[in-house]
Every structure is written in structure tokens, then in C-alpha cells.
PDB file of C-alpha atoms in Angstrom:
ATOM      1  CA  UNK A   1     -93.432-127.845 -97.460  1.00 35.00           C
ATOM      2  CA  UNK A   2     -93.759-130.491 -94.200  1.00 40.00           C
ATOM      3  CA  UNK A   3     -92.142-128.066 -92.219  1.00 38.00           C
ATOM      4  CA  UNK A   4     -94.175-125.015 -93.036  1.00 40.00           C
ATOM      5  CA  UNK A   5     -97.601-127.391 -92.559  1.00 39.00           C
ATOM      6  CA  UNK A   6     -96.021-128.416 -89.175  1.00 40.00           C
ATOM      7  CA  UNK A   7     -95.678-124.944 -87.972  1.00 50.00           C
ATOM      8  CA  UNK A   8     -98.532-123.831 -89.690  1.00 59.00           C
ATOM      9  CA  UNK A   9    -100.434-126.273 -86.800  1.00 65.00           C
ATOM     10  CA  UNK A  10     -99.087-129.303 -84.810  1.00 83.00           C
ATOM     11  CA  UNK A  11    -102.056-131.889 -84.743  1.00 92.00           C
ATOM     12  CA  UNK A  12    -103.186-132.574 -81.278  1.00 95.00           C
ATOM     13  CA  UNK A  13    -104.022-135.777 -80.048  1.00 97.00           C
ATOM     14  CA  UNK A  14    -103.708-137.165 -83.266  1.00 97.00           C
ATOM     15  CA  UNK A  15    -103.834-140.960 -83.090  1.00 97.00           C
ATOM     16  CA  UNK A  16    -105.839-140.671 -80.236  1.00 98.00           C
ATOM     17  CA  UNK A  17    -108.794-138.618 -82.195  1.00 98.00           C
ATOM     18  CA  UNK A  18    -108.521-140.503 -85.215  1.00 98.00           C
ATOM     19  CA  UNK A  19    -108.441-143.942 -83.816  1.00 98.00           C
ATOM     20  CA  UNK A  20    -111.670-142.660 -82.102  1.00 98.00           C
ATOM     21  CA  UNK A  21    -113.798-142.410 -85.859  1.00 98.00           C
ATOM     22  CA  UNK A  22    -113.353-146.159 -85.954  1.00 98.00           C
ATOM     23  CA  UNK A  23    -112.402-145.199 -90.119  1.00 98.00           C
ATOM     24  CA  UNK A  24    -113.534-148.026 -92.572  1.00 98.00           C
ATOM     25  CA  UNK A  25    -111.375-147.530 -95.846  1.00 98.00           C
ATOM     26  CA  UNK A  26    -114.890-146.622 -97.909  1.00 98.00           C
ATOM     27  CA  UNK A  27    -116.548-144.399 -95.438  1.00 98.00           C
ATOM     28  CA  UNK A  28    -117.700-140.936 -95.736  1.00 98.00           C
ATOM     29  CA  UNK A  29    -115.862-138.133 -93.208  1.00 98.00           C
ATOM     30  CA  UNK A  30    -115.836-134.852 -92.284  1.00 98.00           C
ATOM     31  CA  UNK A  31    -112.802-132.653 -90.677  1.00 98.00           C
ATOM     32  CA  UNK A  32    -115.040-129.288 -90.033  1.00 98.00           C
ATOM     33  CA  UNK A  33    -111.561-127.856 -88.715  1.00 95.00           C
ATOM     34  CA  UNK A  34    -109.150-128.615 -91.457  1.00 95.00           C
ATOM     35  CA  UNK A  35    -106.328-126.016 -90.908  1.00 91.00           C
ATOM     36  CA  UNK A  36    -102.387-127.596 -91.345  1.00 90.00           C
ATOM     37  CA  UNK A  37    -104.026-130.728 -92.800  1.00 93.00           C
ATOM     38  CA  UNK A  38    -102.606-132.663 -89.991  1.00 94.00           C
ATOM     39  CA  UNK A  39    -105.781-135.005 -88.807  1.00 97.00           C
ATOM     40  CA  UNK A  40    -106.785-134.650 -92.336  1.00 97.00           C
ATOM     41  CA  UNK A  41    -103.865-136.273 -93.534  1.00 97.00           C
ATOM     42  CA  UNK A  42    -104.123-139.193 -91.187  1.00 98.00           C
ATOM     43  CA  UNK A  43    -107.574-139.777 -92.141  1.00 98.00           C
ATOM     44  CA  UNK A  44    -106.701-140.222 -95.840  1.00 98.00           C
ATOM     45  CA  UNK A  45    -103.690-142.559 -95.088  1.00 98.00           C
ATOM     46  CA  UNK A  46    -106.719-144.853 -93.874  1.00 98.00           C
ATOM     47  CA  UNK A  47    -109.119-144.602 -96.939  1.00 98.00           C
ATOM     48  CA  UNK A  48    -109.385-146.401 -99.617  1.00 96.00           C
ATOM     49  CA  UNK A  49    -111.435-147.538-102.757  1.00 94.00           C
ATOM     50  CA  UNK A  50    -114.976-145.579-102.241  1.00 95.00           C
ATOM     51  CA  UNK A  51    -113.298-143.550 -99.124  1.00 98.00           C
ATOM     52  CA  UNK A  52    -113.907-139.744 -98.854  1.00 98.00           C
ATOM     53  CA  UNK A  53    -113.432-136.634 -97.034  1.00 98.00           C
ATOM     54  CA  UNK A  54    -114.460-133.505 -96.501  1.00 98.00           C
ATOM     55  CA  UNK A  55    -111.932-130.640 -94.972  1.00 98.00           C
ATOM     56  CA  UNK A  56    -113.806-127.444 -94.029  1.00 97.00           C
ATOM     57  CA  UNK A  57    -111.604-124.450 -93.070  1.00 94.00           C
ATOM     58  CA  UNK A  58    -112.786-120.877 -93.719  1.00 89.00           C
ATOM     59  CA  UNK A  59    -109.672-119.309 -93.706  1.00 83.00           C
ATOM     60  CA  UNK A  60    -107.955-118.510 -96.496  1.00 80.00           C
ATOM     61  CA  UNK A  61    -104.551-119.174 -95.254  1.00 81.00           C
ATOM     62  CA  UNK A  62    -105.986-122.941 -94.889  1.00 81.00           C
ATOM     63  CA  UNK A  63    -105.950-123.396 -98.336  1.00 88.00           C
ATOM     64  CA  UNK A  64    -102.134-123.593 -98.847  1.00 88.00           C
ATOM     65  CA  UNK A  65    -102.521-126.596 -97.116  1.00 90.00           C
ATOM     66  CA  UNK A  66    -105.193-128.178 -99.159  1.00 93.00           C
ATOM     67  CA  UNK A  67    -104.196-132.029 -99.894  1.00 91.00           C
ATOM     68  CA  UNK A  68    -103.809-133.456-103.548  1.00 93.00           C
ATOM     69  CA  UNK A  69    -105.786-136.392-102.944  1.00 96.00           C
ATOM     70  CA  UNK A  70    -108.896-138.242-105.548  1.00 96.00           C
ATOM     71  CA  UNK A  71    -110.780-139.131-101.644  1.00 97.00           C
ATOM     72  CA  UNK A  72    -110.542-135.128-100.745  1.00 98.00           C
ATOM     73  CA  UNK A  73    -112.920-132.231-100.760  1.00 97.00           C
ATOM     74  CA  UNK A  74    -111.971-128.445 -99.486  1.00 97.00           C
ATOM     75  CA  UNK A  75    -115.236-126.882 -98.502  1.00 97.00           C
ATOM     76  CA  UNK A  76    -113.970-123.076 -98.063  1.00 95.00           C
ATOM     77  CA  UNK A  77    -116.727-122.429 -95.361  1.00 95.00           C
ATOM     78  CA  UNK A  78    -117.040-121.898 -91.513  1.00 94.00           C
ATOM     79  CA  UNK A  79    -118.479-125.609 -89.956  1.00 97.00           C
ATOM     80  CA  UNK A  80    -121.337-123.700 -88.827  1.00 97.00           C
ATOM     81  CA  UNK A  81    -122.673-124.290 -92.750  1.00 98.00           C
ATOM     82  CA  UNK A  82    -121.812-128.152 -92.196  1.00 98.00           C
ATOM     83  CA  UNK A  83    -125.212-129.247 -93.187  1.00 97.00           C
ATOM     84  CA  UNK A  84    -125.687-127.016 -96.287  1.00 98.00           C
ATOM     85  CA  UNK A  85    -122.354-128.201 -97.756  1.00 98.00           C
ATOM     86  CA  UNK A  86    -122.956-131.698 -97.211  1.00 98.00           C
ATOM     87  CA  UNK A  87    -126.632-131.047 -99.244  1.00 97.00           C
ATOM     88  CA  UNK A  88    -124.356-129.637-102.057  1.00 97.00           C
ATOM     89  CA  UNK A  89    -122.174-132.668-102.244  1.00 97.00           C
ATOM     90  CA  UNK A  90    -125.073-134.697-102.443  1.00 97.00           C
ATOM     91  CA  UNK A  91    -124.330-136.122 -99.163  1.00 97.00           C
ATOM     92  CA  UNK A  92    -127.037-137.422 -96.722  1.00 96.00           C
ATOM     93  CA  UNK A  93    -124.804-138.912 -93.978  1.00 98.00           C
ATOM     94  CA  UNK A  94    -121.559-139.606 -92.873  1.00 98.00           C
ATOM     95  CA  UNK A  95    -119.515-142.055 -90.471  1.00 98.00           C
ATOM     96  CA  UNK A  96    -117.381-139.827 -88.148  1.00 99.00           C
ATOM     97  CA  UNK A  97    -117.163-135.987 -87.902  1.00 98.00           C
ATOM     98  CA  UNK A  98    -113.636-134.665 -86.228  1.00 98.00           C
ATOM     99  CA  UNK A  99    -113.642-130.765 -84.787  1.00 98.00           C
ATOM    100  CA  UNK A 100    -110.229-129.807 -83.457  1.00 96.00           C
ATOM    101  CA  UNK A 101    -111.436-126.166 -81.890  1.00 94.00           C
ATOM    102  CA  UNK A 102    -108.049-124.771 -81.315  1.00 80.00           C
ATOM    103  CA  UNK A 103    -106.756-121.807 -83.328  1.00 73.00           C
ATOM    104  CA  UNK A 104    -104.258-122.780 -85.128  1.00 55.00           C
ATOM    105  CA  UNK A 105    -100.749-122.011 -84.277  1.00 46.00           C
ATOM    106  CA  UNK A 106     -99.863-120.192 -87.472  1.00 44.00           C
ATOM    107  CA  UNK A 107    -102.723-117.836 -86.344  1.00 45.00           C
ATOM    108  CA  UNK A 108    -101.018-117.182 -82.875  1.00 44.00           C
ATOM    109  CA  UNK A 109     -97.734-116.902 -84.783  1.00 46.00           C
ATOM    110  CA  UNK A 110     -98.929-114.314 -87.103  1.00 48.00           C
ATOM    111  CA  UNK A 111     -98.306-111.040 -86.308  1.00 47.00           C
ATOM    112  CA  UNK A 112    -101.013-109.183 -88.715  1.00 51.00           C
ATOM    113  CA  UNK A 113    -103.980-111.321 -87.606  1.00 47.00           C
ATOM    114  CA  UNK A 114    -103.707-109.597 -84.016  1.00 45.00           C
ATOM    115  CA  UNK A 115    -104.666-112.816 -82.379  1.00 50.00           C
ATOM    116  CA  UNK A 116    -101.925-112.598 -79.797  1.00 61.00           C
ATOM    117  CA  UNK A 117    -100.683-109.836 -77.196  1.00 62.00           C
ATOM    118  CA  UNK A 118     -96.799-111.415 -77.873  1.00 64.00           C
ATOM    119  CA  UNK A 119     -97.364-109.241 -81.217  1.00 71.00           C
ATOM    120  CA  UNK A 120     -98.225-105.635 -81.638  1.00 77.00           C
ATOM    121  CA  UNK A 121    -100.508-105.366 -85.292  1.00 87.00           C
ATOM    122  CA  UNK A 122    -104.105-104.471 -86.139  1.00 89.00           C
ATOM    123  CA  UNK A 123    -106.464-105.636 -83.375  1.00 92.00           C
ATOM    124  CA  UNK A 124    -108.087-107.958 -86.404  1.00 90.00           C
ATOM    125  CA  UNK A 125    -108.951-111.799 -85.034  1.00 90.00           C
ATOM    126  CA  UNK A 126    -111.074-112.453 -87.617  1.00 91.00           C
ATOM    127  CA  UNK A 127    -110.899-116.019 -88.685  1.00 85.00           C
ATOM    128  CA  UNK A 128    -112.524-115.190 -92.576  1.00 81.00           C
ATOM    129  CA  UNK A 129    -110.667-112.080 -93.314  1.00 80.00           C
ATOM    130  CA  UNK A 130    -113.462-111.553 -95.949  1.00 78.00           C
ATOM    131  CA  UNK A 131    -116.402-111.010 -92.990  1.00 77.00           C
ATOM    132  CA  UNK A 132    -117.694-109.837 -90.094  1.00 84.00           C
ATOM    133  CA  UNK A 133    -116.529-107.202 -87.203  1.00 93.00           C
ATOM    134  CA  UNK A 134    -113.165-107.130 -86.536  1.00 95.00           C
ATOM    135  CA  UNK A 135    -111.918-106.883 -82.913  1.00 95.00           C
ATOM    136  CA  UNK A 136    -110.882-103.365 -82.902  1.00 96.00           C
ATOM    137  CA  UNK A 137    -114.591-102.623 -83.931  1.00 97.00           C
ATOM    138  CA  UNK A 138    -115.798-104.501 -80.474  1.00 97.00           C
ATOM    139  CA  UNK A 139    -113.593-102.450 -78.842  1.00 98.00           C
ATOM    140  CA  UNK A 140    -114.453 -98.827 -80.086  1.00 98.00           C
ATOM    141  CA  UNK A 141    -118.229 -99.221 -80.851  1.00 98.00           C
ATOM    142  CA  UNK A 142    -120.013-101.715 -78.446  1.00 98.00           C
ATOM    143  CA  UNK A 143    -121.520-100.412 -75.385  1.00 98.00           C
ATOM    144  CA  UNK A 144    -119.597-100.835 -72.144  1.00 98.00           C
ATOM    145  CA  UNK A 145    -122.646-103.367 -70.658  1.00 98.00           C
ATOM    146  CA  UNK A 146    -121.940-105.576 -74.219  1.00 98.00           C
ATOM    147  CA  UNK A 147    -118.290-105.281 -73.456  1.00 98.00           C
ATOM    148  CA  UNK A 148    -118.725-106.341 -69.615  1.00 98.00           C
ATOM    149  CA  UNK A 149    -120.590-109.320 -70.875  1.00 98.00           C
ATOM    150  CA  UNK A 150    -118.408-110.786 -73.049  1.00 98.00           C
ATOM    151  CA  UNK A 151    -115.521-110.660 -70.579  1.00 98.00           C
ATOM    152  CA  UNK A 152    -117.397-112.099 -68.018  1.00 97.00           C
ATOM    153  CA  UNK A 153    -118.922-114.966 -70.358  1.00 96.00           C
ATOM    154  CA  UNK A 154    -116.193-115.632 -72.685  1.00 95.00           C
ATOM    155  CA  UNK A 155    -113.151-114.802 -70.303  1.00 95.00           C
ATOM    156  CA  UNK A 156    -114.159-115.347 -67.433  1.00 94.00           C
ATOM    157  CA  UNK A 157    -112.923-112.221 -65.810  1.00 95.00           C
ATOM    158  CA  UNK A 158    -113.444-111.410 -62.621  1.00 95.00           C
ATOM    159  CA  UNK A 159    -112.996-107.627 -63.179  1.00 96.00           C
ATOM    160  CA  UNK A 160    -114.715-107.625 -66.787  1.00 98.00           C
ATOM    161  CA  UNK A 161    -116.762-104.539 -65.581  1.00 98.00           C
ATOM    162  CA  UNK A 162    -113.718-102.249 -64.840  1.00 98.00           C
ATOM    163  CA  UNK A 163    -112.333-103.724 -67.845  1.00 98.00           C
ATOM    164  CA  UNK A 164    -115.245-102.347 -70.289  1.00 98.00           C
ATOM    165  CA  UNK A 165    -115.526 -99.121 -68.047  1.00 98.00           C
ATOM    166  CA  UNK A 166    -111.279 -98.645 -68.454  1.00 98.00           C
ATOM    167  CA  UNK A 167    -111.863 -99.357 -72.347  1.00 98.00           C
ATOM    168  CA  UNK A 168    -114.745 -96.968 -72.497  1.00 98.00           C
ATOM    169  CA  UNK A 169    -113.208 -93.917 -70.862  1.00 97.00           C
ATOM    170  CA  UNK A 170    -110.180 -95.077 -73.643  1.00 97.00           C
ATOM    171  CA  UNK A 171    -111.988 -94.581 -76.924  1.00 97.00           C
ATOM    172  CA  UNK A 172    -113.561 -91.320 -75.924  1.00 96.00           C
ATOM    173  CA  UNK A 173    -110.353 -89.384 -76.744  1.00 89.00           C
ATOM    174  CA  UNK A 174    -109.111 -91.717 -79.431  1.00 95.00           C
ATOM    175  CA  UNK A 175    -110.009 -94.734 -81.525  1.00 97.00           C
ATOM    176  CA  UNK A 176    -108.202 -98.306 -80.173  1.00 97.00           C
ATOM    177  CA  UNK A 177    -106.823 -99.612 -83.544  1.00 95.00           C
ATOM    178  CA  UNK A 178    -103.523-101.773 -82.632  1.00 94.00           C
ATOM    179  CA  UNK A 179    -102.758-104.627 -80.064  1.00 93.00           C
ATOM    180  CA  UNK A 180    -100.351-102.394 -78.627  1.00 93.00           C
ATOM    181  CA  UNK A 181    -102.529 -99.524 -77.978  1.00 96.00           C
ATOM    182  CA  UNK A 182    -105.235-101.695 -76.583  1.00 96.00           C
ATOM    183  CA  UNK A 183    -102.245-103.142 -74.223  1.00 94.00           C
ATOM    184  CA  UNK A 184    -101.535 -99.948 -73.319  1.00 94.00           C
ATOM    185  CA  UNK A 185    -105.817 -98.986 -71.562  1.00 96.00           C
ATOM    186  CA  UNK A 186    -105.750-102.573 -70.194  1.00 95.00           C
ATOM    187  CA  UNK A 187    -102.477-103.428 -68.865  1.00 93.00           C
ATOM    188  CA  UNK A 188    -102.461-101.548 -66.183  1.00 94.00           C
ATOM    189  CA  UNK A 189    -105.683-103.754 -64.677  1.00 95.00           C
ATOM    190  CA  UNK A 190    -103.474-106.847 -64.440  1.00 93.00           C
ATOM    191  CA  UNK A 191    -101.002-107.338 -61.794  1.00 85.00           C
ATOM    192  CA  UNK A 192     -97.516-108.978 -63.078  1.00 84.00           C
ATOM    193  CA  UNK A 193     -97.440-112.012 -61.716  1.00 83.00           C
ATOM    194  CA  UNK A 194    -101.144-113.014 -63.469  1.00 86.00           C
ATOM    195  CA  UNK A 195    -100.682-110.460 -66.263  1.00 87.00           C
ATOM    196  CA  UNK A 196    -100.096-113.234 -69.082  1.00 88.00           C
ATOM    197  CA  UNK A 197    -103.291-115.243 -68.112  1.00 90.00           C
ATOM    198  CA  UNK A 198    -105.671-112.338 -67.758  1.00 92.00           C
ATOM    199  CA  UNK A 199    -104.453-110.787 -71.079  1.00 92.00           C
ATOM    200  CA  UNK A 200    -104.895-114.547 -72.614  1.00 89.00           C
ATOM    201  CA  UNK A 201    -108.399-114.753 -71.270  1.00 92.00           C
ATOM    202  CA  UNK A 202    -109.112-111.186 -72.540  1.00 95.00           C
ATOM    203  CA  UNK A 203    -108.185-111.969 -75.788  1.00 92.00           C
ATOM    204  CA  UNK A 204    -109.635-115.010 -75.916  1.00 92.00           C
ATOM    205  CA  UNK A 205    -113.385-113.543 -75.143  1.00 95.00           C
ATOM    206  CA  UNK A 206    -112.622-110.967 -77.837  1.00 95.00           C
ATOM    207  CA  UNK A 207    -111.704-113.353 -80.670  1.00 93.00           C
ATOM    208  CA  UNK A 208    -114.563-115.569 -79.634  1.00 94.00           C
ATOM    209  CA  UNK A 209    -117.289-112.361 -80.335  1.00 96.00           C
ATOM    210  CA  UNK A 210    -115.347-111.632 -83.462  1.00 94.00           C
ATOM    211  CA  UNK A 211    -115.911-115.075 -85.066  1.00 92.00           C
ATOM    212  CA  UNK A 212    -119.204-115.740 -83.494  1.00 94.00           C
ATOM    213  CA  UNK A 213    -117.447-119.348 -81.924  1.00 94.00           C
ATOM    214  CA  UNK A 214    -120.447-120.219 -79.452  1.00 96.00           C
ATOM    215  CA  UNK A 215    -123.171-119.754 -81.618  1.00 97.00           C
ATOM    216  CA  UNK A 216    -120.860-122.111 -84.813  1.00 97.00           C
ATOM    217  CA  UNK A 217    -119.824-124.328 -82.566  1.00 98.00           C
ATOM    218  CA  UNK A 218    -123.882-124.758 -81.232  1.00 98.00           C
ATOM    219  CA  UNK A 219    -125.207-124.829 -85.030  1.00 98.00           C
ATOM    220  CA  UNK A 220    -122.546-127.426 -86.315  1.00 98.00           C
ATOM    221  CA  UNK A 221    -122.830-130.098 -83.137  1.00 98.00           C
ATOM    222  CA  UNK A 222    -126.659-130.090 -83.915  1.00 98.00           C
ATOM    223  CA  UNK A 223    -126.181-130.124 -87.391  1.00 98.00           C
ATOM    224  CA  UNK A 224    -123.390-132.813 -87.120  1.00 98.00           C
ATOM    225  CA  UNK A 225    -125.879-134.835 -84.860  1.00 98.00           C
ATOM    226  CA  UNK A 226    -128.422-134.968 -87.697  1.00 98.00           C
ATOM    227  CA  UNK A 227    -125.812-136.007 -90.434  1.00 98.00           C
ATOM    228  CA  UNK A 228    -124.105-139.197 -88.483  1.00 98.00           C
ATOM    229  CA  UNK A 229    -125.210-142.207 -89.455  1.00 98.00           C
ATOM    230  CA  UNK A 230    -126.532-144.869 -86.463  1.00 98.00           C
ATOM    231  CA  UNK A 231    -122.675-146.338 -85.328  1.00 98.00           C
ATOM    232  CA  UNK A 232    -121.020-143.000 -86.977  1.00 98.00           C
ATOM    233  CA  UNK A 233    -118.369-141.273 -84.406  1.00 98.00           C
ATOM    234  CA  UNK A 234    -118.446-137.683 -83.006  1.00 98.00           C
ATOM    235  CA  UNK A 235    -114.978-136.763 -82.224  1.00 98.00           C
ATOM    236  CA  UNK A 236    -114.066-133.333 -80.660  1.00 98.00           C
ATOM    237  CA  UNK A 237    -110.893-131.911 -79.473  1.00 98.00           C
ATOM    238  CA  UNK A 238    -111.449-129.079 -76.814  1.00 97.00           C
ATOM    239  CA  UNK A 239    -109.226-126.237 -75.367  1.00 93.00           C
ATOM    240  CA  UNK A 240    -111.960-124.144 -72.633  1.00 92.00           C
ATOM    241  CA  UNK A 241    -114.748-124.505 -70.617  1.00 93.00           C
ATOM    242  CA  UNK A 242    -117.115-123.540 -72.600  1.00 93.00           C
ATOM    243  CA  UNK A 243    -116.821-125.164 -76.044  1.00 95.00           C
ATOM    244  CA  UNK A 244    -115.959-128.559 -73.322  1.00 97.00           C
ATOM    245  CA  UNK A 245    -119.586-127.930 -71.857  1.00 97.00           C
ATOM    246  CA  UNK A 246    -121.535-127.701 -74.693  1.00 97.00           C
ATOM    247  CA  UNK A 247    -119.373-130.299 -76.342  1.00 98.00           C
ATOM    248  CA  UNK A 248    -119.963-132.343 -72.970  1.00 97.00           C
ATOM    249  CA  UNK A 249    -123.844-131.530 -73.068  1.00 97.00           C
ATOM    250  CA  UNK A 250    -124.766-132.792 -76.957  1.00 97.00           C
ATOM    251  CA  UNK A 251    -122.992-135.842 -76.169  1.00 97.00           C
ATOM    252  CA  UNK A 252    -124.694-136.716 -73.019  1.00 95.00           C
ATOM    253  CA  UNK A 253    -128.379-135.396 -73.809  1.00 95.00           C
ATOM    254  CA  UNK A 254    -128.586-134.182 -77.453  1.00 95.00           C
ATOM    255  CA  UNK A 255    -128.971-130.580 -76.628  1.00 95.00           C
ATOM    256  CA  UNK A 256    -125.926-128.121 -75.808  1.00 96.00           C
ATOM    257  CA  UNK A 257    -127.772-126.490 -72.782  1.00 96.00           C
ATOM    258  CA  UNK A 258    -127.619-130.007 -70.981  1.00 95.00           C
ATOM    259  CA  UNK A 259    -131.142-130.473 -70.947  1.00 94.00           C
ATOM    260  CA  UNK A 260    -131.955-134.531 -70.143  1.00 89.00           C
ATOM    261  CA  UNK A 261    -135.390-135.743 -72.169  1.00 89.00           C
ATOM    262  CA  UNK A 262    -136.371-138.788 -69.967  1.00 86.00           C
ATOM    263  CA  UNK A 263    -138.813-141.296 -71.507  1.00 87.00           C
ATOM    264  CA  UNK A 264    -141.693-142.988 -69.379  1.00 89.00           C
ATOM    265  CA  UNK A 265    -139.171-145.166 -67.476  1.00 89.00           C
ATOM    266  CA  UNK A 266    -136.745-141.805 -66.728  1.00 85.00           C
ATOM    267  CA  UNK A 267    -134.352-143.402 -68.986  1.00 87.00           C
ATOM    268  CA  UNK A 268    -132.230-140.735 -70.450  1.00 86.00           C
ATOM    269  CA  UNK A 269    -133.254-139.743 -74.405  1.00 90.00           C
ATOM    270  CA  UNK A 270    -130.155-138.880 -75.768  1.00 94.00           C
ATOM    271  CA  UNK A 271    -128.611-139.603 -80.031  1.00 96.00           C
ATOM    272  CA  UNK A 272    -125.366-140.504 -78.527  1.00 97.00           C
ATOM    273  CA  UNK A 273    -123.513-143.442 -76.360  1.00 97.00           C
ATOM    274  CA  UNK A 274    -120.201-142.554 -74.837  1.00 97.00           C
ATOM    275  CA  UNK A 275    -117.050-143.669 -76.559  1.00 98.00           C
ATOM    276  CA  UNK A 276    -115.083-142.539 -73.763  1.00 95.00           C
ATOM    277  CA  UNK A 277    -116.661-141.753 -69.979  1.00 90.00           C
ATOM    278  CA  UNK A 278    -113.328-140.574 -69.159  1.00 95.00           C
ATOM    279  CA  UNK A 279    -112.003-137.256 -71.153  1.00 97.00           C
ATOM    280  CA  UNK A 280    -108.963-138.384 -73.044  1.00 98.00           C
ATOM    281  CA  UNK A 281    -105.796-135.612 -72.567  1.00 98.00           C
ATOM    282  CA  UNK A 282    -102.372-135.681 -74.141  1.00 98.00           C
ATOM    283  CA  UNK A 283     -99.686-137.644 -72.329  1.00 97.00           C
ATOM    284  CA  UNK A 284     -96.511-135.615 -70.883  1.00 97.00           C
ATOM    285  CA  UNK A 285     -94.192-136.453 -74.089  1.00 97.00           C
ATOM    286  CA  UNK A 286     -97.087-133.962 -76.049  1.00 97.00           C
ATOM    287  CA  UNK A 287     -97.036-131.653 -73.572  1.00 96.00           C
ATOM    288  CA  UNK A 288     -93.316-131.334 -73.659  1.00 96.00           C
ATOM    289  CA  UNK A 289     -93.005-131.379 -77.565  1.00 94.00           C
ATOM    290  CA  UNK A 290     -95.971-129.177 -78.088  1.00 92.00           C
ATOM    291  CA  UNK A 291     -96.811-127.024 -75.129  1.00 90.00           C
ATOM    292  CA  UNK A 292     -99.832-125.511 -76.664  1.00 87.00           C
ATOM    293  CA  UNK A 293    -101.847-129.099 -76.149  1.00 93.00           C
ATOM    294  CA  UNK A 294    -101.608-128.935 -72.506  1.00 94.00           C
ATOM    295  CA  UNK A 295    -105.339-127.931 -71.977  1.00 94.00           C
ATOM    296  CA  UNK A 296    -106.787-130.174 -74.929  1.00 97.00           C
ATOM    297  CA  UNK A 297    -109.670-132.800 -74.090  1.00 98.00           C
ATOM    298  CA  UNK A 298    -110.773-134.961 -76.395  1.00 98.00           C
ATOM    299  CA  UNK A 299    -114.352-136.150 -76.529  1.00 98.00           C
ATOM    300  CA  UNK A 300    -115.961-139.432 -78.588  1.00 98.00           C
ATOM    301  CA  UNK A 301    -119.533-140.663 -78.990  1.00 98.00           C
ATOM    302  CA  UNK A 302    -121.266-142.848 -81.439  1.00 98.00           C
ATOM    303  CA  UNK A 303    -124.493-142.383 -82.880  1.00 98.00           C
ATOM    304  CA  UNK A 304    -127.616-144.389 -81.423  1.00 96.00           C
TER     305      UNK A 304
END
């Protein structure tokens, strides 16, 4: 069982992050990314009498890892519902909210979720196999502009616009239903010495459209402003540029567009004080034992 929850995910920065909740043994917390249990686990090893937490995961797959503990609650939900399924539970707020925004390895490792290009399989990445598009349904129905967008927004491609025009002149003789076949269209845009980053960032900008990750991401930080209590702890674990800028933005101002509120004086008006000015990364020994952490940041502030 340990080993299949440590290759299900290896926690990142895991002292680090939840060191940074500053966990009484009776307090209230929230893990809105619960996946192998691994920061979840850690938090419960520090509560006590009165102590709770809630784990939200909305994949299915999560729940295998679910923890038999009297101080745990598994909310089967995306975090984007974090303030609806605290009303449920009856409660109002809470002392330190964790995100760890990386997929889970398990979901890079699996062949049939068609989250990586290592694997052919259905072109799926869908977090909540019960919902939504799937990614081969991006990539045969939306218009090439759409397409262009999200590869220049959410990949950061240079060439996003050949990219959607090479996909489009695809799908007009067939439908694009497997990783491999989508390989095949796209491929030949990358040369081989960048090929494994482009096809990463690719992928990445599709599986963030599938599973809607900007606009969750954006709905839980402001709900998970509103639930901390004053002195409660926002701790998030970050693996790109743009979850790190909005995650960056709502500590700093309150908003995730960055916006500063300035009162009569032109002090800034922001919920939060910094926990850390400096972003906290994993040391070299993390790197080396889990490779996948190497572009982690990890963010703390405490509610005003």
C-alpha cells in the first residue's frame, strides 16, 4: 500500500509547505489538492483532540488513497467548489488552506488518461472522468482561432498559429482520437533537439482547457481568501507561470489580475502579509530523488 501511494504522487516540498500552515493540533484545514495523501498525511500526524481536515480531490482514482482517520473528510469535488463544501460541513472558516497544483504523477504514469506524449492512448486529460470535454474533442471541434489561443496563452508557443492551422488541415480528412495520431499532425512542427519541451508545453495548454485550471484555480484563491480566518495560512505549491502569477497576485493585492487598491495614504489594500518574500524551491537532494519537483515554488501568506 505505501509504495503504490508513493508512486501514485511523491509530495513536494513537504515539510517545507506544511511547516508553512503554522498547524495547531485543534485547527480546522483544508488540502483542496488531496491526490496520494502525502501532505494530507503530514497534516494529520500534527492534529489532535478537536483537529480536522478536509481533502478535496475530484478524481476518482484519489479515492484509493483516502485516509482512515476520525480528524478526516474526503470532499469528492474539484477546489473550485471550496466554498460550497465548506457551507455543507457547517464550516465558516478555517486556519490554513494547502494547494499542491501539480498533476499527479500516477496521472503522467497512466497510460489511458492520455496526459503524456511518453504514452500512446485516448487523447482524454480529463481530471473528473465523469465531466466535461475531453482533449480529443478540443482538438477536432474548436475553431483554429480558439485553438491558436490556447497555445499561445496556456503554452506559450511561439508557433501556436501554425500549430492550430497544421491541426485544422488534420481533422478535415479524419477525426484525431489517440496521442499517437495527434503526435503524428504535430511532430513534425518541432525540431529534435526542443521536441520534448514543445510537445510538454502543448500538452500542457491542452489539459489546462480540458479541466478548466485558470478559471478553478481563480474561483478557489478568492474563495479560499474569504474562508481564512485573520492569522490563517495560504500555502500554494506552483509548477508554471501562470498559476505562479495569479498565485503571486492574490497574495500581494487580493485580486489575481494584480490589481493594487491603495487607501488615502497609497498604502497597499491587500487580505494578505507575506510569509515568505522570497519563493521557497526544493533543495538539490529533491531534485535528484524526485526530478519532477524541479520547477515547484512554494508560496505562504497569512491572513490580515
Amino acid at each position: 500500500m505505501e509504495k503504490d501511494e508513493l508512486t501514485y504522487h511523491v509530495p513536494v516540498l513537504l515539510k517545507e509547505s506544511v511547516d508553512g500552515m503554522n498547524i495547531r493540533p485543534d485547527g480546522t484545514y483544508v488540502d483542496v489538492t488531496f491526490g496520494g495523501a502525502g501532505h494530507s498525511r503530514e497534516i494529520l500526524s500534527r492534529l489532535g483532540e478537536g483537529g480536522r481536515l478536509l481533502g478535496f480531490d475530484q478524481d476518482e482514482d484519489a479515492e484509493r488513497n483516502i485516509v482512515d482517520d476520525p480528524h478526516f473528510i474526503f470532499v469528492r469535488s474539484n477546489f473550485r467548489y471550496l466554498h460550497n463544501f465548506l457551507r455543507y460541513h457547517d464550516i465558516e472558516q478555517v486556519d490554513a488552506i494547502l494547494a499542491d497544483l501539480g498533476v499527479s504523477s500516477h496521472h503522467f504514469d497512466d497510460s489511458e488518461r492520455g496526459f503524456s506524449f511518453r504514452f500512446d492512448g485516448e487523447l482524454d486529460m480529463r481530471m473528473n472522468k465523469r465531466a466535461g470535454l475531453t482533449a480529443a474533442d478540443i482538438v477536432n471541434t474548436y475553431e483554429e482561432e480558439r485553438l491558436a489561443n490556447i497555445f499561445y496563452l496556456y503554452g506559450e508557443l511561439k508557433n501556436s498559429r501554425k500549430l492550430a492551422s497544421v491541426i485544422l488541415k488534420a481533422r478535415s480528412g479524419r477525426t484525431i482520437r489517440t496521442i499517437g495520431e495527434f503526435l503524428e499532425v504535430i511532430k513534425p512542427l518541432f525540431g529534435r533537439e526542443r521536441e520534448k519541451k514543445e510537445l510538454a508545453k502543448v500538452f500542457q495548454a491542452l489539459r489546462i482547457e480540458v479541466n478548466q485550471e485558470m478559471e478553478a484555480l481563480k474561483e478557489m484563491l478568492l474563495a479560499a481568501t474569504e474562508a481564512l480566518k485573520p492569522g490563517g495560512r495560504l500555502v500554494v505549491i506552483t509548477y508554471h507561470s501562470l498559476e505562479d502569477r495569479m498565485v503571486k497576485n492574490i497574495m500581494k493585492t487580493g485580486n489575481v489580475e494584480g490589481k493594487a487598491d491603495t487607501d488615502f495614504f497609497g498604502n497597499l489594500q491587500t487580505p494578505f502579509r507575506l510569509v515568505n518574500n522570497k519563493v521557497i524551491v526544493p533543495d538539490q537532494a529533491e531534485i535528484e530523488r524526485n526530478p519532477r519537483s524541479r520547477s515547484a515554488k512554494l508560496r505562504i501568506a497569512e491572513k490580515k
